[in-house]
PDB file of C-alpha atoms and ligand atoms in Angstrom:
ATOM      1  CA  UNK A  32     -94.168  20.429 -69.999  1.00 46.00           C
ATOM      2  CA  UNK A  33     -97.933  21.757 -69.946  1.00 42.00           C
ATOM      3  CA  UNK A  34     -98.900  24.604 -68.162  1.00 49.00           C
ATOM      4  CA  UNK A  35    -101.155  23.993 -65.529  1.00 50.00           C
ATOM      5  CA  UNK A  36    -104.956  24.755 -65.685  1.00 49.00           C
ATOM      6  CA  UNK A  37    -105.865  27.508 -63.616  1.00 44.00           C
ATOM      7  CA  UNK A  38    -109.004  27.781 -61.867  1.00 58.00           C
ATOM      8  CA  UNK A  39    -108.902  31.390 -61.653  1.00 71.00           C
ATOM      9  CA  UNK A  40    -106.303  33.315 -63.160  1.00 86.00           C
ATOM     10  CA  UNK A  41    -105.328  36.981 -63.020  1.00 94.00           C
ATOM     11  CA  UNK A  42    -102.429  38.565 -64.797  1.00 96.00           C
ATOM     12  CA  UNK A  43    -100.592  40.677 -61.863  1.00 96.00           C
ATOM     13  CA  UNK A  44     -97.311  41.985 -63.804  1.00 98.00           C
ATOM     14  CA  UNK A  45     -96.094  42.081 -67.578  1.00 98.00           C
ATOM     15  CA  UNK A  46     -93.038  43.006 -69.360  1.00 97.00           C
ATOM     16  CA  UNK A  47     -91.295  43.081 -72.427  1.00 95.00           C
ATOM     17  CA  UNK A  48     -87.693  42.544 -73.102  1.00 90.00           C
ATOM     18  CA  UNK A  49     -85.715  42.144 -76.726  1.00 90.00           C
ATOM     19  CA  UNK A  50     -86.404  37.951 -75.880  1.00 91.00           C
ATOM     20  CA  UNK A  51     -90.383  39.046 -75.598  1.00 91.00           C
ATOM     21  CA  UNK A  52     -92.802  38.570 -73.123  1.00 96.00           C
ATOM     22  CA  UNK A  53     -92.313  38.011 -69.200  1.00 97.00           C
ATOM     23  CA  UNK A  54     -96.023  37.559 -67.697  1.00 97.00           C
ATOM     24  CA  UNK A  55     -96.791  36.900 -63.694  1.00 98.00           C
ATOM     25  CA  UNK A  56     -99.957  35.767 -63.285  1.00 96.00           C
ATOM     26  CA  UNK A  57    -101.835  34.774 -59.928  1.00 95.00           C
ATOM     27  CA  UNK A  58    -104.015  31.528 -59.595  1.00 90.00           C
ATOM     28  CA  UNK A  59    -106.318  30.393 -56.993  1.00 85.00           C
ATOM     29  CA  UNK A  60    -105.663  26.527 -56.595  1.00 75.00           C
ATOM     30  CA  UNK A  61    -108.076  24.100 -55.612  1.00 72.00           C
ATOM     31  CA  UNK A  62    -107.836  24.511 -51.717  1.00 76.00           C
ATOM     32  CA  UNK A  63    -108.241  28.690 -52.655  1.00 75.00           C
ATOM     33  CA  UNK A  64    -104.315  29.154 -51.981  1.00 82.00           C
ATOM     34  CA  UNK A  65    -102.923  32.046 -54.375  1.00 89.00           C
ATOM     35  CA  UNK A  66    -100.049  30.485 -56.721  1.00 94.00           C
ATOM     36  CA  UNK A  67     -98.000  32.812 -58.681  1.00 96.00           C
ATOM     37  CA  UNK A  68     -97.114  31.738 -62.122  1.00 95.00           C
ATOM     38  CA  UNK A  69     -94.325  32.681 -64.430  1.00 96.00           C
ATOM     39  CA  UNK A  70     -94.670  32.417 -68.135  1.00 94.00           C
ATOM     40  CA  UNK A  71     -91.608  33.630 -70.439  1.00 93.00           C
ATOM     41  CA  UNK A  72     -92.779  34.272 -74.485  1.00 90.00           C
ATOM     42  CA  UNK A  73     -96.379  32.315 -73.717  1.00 89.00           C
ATOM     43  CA  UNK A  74     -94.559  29.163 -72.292  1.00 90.00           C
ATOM     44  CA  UNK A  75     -94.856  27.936 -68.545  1.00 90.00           C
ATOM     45  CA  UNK A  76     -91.896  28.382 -67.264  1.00 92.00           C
ATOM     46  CA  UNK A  77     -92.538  27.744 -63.529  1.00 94.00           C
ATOM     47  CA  UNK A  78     -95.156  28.118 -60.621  1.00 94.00           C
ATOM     48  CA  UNK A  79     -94.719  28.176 -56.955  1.00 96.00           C
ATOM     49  CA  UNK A  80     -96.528  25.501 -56.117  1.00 93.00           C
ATOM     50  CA  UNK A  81     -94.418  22.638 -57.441  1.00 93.00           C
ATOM     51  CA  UNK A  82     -91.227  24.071 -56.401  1.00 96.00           C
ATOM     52  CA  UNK A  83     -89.755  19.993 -55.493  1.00 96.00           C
ATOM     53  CA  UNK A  84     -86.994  20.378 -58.408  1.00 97.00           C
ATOM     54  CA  UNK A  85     -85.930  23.615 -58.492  1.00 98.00           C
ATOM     55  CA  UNK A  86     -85.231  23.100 -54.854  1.00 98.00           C
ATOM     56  CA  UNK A  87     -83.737  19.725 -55.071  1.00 98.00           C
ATOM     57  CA  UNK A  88     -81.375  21.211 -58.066  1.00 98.00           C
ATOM     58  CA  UNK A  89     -79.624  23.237 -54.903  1.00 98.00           C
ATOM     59  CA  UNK A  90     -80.308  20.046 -52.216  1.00 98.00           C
ATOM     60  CA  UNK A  91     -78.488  18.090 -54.305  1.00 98.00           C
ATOM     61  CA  UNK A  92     -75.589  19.373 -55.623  1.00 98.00           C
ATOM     62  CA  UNK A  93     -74.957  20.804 -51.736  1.00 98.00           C
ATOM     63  CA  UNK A  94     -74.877  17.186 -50.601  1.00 98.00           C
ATOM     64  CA  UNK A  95     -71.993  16.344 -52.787  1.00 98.00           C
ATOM     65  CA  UNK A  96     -69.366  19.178 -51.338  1.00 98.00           C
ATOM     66  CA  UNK A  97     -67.960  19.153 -47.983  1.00 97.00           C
ATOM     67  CA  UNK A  98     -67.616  22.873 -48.193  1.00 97.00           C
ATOM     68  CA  UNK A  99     -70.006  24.995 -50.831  1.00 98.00           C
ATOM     69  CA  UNK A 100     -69.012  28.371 -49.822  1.00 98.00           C
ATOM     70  CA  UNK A 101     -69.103  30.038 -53.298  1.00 98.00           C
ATOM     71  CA  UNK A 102     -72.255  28.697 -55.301  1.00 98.00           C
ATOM     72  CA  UNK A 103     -73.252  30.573 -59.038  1.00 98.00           C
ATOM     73  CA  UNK A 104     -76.825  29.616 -59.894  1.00 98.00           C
ATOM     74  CA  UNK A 105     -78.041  30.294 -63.387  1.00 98.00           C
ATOM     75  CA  UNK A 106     -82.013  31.775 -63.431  1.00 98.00           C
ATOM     76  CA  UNK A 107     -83.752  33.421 -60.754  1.00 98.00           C
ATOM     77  CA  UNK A 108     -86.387  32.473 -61.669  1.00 98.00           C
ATOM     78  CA  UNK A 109     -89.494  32.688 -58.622  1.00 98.00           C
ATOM     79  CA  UNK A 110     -85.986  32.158 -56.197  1.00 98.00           C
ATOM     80  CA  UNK A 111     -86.388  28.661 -54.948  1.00 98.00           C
ATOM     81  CA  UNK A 112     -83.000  27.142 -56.028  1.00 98.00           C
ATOM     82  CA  UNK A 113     -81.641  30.674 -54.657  1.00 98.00           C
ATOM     83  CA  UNK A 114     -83.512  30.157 -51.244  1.00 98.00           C
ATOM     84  CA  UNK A 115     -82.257  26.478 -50.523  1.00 98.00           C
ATOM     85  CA  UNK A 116     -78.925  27.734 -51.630  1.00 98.00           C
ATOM     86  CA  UNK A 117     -79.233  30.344 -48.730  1.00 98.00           C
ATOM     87  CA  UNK A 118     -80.971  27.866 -46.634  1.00 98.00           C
ATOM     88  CA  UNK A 119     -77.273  26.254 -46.056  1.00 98.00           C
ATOM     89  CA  UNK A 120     -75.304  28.223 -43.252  1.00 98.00           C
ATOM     90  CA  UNK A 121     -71.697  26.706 -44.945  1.00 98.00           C
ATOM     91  CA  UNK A 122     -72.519  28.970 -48.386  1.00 98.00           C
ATOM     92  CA  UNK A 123     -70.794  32.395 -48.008  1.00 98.00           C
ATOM     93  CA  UNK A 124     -71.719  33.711 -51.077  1.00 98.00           C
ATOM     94  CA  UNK A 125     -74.358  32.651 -54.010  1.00 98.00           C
ATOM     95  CA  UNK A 126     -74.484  34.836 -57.426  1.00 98.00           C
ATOM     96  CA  UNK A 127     -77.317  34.043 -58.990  1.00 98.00           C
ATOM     97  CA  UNK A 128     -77.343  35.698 -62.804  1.00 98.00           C
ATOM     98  CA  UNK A 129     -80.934  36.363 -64.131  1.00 98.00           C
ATOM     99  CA  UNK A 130     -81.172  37.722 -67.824  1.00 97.00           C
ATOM    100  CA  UNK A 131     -84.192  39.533 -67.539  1.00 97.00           C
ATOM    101  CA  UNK A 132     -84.281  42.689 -65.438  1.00 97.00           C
ATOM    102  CA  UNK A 133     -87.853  43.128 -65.231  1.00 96.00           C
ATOM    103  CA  UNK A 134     -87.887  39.968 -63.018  1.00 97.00           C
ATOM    104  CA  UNK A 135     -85.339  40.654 -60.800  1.00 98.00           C
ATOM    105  CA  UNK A 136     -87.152  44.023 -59.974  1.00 98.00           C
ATOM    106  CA  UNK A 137     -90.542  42.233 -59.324  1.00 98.00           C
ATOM    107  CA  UNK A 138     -88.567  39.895 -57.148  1.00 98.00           C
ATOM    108  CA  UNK A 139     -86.771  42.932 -55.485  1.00 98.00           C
ATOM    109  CA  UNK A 140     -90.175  45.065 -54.756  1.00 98.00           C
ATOM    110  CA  UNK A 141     -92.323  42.805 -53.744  1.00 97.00           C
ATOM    111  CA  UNK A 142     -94.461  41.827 -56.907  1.00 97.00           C
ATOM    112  CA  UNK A 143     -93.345  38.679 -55.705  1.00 97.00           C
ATOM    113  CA  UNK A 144     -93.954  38.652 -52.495  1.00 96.00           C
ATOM    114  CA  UNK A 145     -90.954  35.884 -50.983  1.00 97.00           C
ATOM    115  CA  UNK A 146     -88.470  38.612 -53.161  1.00 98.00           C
ATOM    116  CA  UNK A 147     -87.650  40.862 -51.163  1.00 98.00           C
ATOM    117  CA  UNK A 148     -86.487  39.073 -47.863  1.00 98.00           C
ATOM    118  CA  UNK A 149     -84.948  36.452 -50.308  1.00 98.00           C
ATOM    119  CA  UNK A 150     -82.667  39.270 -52.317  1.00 98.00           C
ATOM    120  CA  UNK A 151     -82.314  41.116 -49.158  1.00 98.00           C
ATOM    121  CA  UNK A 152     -79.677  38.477 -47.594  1.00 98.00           C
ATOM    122  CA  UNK A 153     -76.283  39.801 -47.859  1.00 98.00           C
ATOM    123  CA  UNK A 154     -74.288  36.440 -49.156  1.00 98.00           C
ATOM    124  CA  UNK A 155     -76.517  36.572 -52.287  1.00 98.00           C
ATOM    125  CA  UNK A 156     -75.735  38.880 -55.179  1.00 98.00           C
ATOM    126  CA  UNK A 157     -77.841  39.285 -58.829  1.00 98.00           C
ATOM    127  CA  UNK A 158     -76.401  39.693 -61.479  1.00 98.00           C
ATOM    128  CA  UNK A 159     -78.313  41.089 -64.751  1.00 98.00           C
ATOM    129  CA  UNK A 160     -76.730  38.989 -67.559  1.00 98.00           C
ATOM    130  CA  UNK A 161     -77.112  36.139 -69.772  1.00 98.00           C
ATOM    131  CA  UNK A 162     -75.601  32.989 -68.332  1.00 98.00           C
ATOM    132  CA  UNK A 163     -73.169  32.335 -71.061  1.00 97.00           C
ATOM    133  CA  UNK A 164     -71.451  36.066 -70.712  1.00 97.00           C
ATOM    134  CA  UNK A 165     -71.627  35.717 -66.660  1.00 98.00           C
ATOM    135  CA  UNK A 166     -69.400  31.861 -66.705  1.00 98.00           C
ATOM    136  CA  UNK A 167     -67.321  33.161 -69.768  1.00 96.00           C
ATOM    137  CA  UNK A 168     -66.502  36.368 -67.570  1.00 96.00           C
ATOM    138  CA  UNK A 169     -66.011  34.779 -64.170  1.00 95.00           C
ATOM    139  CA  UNK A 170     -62.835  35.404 -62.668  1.00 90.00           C
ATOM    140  CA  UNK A 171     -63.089  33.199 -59.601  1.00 92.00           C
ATOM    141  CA  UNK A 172     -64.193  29.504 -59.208  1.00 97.00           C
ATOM    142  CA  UNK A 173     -67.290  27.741 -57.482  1.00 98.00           C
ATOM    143  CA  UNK A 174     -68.012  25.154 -55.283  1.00 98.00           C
ATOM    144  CA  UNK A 175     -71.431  24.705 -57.713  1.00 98.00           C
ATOM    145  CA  UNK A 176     -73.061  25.694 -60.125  1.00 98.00           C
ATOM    146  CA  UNK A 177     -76.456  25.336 -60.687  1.00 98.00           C
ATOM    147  CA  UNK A 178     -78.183  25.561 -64.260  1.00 98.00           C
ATOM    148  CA  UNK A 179     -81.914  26.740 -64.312  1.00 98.00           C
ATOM    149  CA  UNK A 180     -82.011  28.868 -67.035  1.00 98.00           C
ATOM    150  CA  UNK A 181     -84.745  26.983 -69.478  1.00 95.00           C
ATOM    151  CA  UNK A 182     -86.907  24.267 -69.800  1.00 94.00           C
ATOM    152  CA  UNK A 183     -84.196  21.854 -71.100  1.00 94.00           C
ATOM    153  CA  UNK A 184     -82.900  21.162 -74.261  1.00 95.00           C
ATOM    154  CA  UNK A 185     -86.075  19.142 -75.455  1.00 91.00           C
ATOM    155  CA  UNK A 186     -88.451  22.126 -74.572  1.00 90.00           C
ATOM    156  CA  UNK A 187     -86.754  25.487 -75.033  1.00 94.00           C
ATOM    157  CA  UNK A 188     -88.495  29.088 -74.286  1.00 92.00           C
ATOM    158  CA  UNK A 189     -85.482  30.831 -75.735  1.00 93.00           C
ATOM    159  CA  UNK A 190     -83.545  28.971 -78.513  1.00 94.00           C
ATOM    160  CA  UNK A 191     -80.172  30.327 -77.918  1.00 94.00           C
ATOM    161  CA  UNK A 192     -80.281  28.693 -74.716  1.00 97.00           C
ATOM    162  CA  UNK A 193     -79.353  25.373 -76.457  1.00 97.00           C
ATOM    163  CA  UNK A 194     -75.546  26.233 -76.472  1.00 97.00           C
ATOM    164  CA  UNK A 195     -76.178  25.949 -72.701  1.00 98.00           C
ATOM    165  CA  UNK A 196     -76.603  22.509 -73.290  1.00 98.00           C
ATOM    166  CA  UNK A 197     -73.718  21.604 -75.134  1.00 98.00           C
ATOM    167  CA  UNK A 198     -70.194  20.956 -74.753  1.00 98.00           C
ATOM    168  CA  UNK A 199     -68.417  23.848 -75.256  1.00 98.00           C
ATOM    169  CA  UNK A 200     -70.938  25.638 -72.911  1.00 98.00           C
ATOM    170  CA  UNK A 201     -70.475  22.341 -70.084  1.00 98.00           C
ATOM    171  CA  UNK A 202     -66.632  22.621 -70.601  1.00 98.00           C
ATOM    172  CA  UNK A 203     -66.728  26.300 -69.516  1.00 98.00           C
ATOM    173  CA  UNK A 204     -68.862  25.377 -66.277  1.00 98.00           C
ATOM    174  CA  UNK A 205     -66.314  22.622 -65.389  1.00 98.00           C
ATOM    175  CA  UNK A 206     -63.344  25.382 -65.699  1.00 98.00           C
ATOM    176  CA  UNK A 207     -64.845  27.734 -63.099  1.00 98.00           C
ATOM    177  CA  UNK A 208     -65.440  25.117 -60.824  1.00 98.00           C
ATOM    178  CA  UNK A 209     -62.828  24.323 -58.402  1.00 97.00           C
ATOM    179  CA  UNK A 210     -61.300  20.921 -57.716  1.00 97.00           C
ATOM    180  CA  UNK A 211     -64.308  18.744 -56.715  1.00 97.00           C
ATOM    181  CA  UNK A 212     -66.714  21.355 -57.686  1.00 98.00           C
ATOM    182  CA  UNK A 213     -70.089  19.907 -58.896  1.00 98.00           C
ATOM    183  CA  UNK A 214     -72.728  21.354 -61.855  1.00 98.00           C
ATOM    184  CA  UNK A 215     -75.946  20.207 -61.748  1.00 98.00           C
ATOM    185  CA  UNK A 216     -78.346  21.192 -65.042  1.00 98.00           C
ATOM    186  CA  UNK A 217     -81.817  20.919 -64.560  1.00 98.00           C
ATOM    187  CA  UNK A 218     -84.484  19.748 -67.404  1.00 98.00           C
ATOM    188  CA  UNK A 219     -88.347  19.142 -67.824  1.00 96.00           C
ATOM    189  CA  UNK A 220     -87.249  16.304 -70.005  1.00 96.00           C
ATOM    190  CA  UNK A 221     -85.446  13.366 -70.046  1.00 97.00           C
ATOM    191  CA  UNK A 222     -82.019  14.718 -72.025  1.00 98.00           C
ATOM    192  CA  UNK A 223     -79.701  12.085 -73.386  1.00 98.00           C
ATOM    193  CA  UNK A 224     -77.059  13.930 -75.678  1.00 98.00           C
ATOM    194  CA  UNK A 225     -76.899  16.236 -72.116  1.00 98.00           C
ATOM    195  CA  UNK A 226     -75.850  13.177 -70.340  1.00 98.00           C
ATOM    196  CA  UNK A 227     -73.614  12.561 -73.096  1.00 98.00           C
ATOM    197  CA  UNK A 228     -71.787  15.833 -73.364  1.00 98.00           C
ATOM    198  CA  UNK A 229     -71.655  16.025 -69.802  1.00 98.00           C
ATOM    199  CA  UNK A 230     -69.627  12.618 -69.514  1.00 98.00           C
ATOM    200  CA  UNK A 231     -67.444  13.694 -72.041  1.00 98.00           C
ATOM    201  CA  UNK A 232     -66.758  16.597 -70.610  1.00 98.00           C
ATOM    202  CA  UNK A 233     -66.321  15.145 -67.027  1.00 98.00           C
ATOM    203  CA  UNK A 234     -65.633  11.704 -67.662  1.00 98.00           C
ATOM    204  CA  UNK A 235     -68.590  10.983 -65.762  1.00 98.00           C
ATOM    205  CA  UNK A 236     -72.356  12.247 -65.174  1.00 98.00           C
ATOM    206  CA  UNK A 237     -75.179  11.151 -63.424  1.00 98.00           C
ATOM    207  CA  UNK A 238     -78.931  11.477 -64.294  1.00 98.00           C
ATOM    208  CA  UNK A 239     -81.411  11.566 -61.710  1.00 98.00           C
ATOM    209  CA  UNK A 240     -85.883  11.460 -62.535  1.00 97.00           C
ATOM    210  CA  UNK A 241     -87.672  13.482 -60.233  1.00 96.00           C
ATOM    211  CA  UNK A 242     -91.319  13.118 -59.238  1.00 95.00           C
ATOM    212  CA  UNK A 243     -93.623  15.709 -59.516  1.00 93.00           C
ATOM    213  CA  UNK A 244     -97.144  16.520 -59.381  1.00 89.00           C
ATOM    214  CA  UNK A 245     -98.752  19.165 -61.865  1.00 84.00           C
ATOM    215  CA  UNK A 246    -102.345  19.620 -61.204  1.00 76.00           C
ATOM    216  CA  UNK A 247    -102.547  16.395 -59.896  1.00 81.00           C
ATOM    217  CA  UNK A 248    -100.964  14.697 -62.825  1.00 89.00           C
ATOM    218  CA  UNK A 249     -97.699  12.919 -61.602  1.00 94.00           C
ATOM    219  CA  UNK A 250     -94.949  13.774 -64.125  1.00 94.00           C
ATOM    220  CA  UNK A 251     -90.522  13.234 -63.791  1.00 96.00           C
ATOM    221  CA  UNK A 252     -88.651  16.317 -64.343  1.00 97.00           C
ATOM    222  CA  UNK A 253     -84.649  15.471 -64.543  1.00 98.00           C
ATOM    223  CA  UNK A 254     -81.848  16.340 -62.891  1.00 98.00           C
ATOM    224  CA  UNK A 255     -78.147  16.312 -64.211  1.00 98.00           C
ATOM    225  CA  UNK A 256     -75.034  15.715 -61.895  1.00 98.00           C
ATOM    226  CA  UNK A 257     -71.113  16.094 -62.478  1.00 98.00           C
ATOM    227  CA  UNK A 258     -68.373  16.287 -60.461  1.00 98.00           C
ATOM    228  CA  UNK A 259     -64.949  18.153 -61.543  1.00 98.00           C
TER     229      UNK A 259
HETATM  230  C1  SAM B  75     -87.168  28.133 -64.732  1.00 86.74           C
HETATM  231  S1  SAM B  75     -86.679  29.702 -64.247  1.00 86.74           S
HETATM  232  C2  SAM B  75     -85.587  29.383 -62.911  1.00 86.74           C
HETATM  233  C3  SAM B  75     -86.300  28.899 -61.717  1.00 86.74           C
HETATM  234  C4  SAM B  75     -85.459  28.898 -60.475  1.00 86.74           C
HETATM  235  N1  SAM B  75     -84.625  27.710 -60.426  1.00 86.74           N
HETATM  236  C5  SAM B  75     -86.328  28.952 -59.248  1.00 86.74           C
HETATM  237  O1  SAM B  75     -86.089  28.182 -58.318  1.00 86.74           O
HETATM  238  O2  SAM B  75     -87.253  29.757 -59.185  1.00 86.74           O
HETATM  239  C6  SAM B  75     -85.544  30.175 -65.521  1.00 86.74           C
HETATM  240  C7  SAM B  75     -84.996  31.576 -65.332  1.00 86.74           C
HETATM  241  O3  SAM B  75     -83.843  31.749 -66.156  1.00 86.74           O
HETATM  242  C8  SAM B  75     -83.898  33.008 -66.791  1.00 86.74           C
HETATM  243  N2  SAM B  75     -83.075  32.915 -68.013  1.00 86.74           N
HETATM  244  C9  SAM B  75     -83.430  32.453 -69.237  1.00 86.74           C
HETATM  245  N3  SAM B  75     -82.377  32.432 -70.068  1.00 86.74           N
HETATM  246  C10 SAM B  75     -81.321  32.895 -69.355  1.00 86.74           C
HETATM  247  C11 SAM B  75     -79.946  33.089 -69.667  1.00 86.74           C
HETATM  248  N4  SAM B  75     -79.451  32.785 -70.874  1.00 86.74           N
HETATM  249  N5  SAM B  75     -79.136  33.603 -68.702  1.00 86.74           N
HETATM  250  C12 SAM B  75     -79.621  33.904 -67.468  1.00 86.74           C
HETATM  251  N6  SAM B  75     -80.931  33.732 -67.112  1.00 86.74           N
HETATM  252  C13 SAM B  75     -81.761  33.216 -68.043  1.00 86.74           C
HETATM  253  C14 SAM B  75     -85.375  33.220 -67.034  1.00 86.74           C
HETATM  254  O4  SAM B  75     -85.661  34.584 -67.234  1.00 86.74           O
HETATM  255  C15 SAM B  75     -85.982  32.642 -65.756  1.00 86.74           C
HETATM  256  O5  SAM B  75     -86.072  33.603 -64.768  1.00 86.74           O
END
């Protein structure tokens, strides 16, 4: 995935963290609408402008239960997947578990401005931890979970994310799911040996290509479905 080219481009908030840089930065797009942009270490990571897949990540795995009342989602993130999470009046509570601090404040004070109204409804809760300490910890199952937490195995910001992408990693997602439960991972890139752990560990997976549209330039970004 290539960053976008900004027209204009001004760096609104910067932190660092023992994983390195977190940058906002605010872009005026072509029609002179402000975009915000999130880049993690001098990668892209995401703007919000093309939000399609990080919002179909929650769409879809909420049409596959009859009942998602408990959903974890991995990443805050700019708090699109978190939004159509709480976009669904059957979800009673979402935890969404974001490793870097520094973001979840920006989202909480307004930095980024759709944070605080987001953070502020009372089924969701943020948690301040790595993904892979949050599942090993949980002590209650989901209807979903939802894994944003990189670009995908092919294109990682953070290289111990690629456990997260592996089978021991997929078979602890599956065991805090409840019967029927359903993970979906999200990637930038097509991810076979994802696929393929994910079937072993579920028996079966489904891979779905996404369109999407950066700067203009149509490109797929991939979804990742199984069912407990
Ligand atoms: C691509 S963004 C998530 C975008 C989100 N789906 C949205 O809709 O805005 C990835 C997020 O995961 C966070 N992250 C990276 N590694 C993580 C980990 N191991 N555990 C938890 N969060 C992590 C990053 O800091 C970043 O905020």
């Amino acid at each position: 995935m290539v960053s976008p080219e900004s027209v204009q481009s001004v760096e609104i908030a910067r932190a660092e963290s023992t994983r390195g840089e977190v940058v906002l930065r605010r872009r005026t797009n072509g029609t002179g609408a402000d975009v915000l942009e999130l880049r993690v270490n001098g990668v892209f990571v995401m703007d919000t402008l093309e939000t399609t897949s990080e919002i179909e990540l929650a769409a879809q795995a909420l049409e596959l239960v009859e009942d998602p009342s408990t959903v974890l989602v991995g990443g805050l993130g700019l708090g699109f997947t978190l939004q159509r999470v709480l976009a669904d009046p059957r979800v009673e509570r979402a935890v969404v578990v974001e490793i870097e601090e520094t973001l979840v404040q920006w989202m909480r004070d307004g930095t980024v401005p759709h944070g605080p109204a987001l953070l502020a409804d009372t089924r969701a809760t943020v948690v301040n931890a790595d993904i892979a300490m949050a599942i090993a910890e949980a002590r209650s199952t989901y209807d979903l979970v939802l894994l944003d937490v990189d670009n995908g195995p092919g294109y990682l910001v953070h290289q111990r994310n690629e456990a997260v992408y592996q089978e021991e990693f997929l078979r602890r997602c599956r065991d805090v799911l409840g019967p029927g439960g359903v993970l979906v991972v999200w990637s930038a890139n097509a991810a076979p040996d994802l696929l393929a752990a994910l079937r072993t560990v579920f028996g079966a997976a489904e891979e779905q290509a996404h369109d999407v549209l950066l700067q203009d330039r149509p490109e797929e970004y991939f979804l990742y479905l199984a069912r407990r």
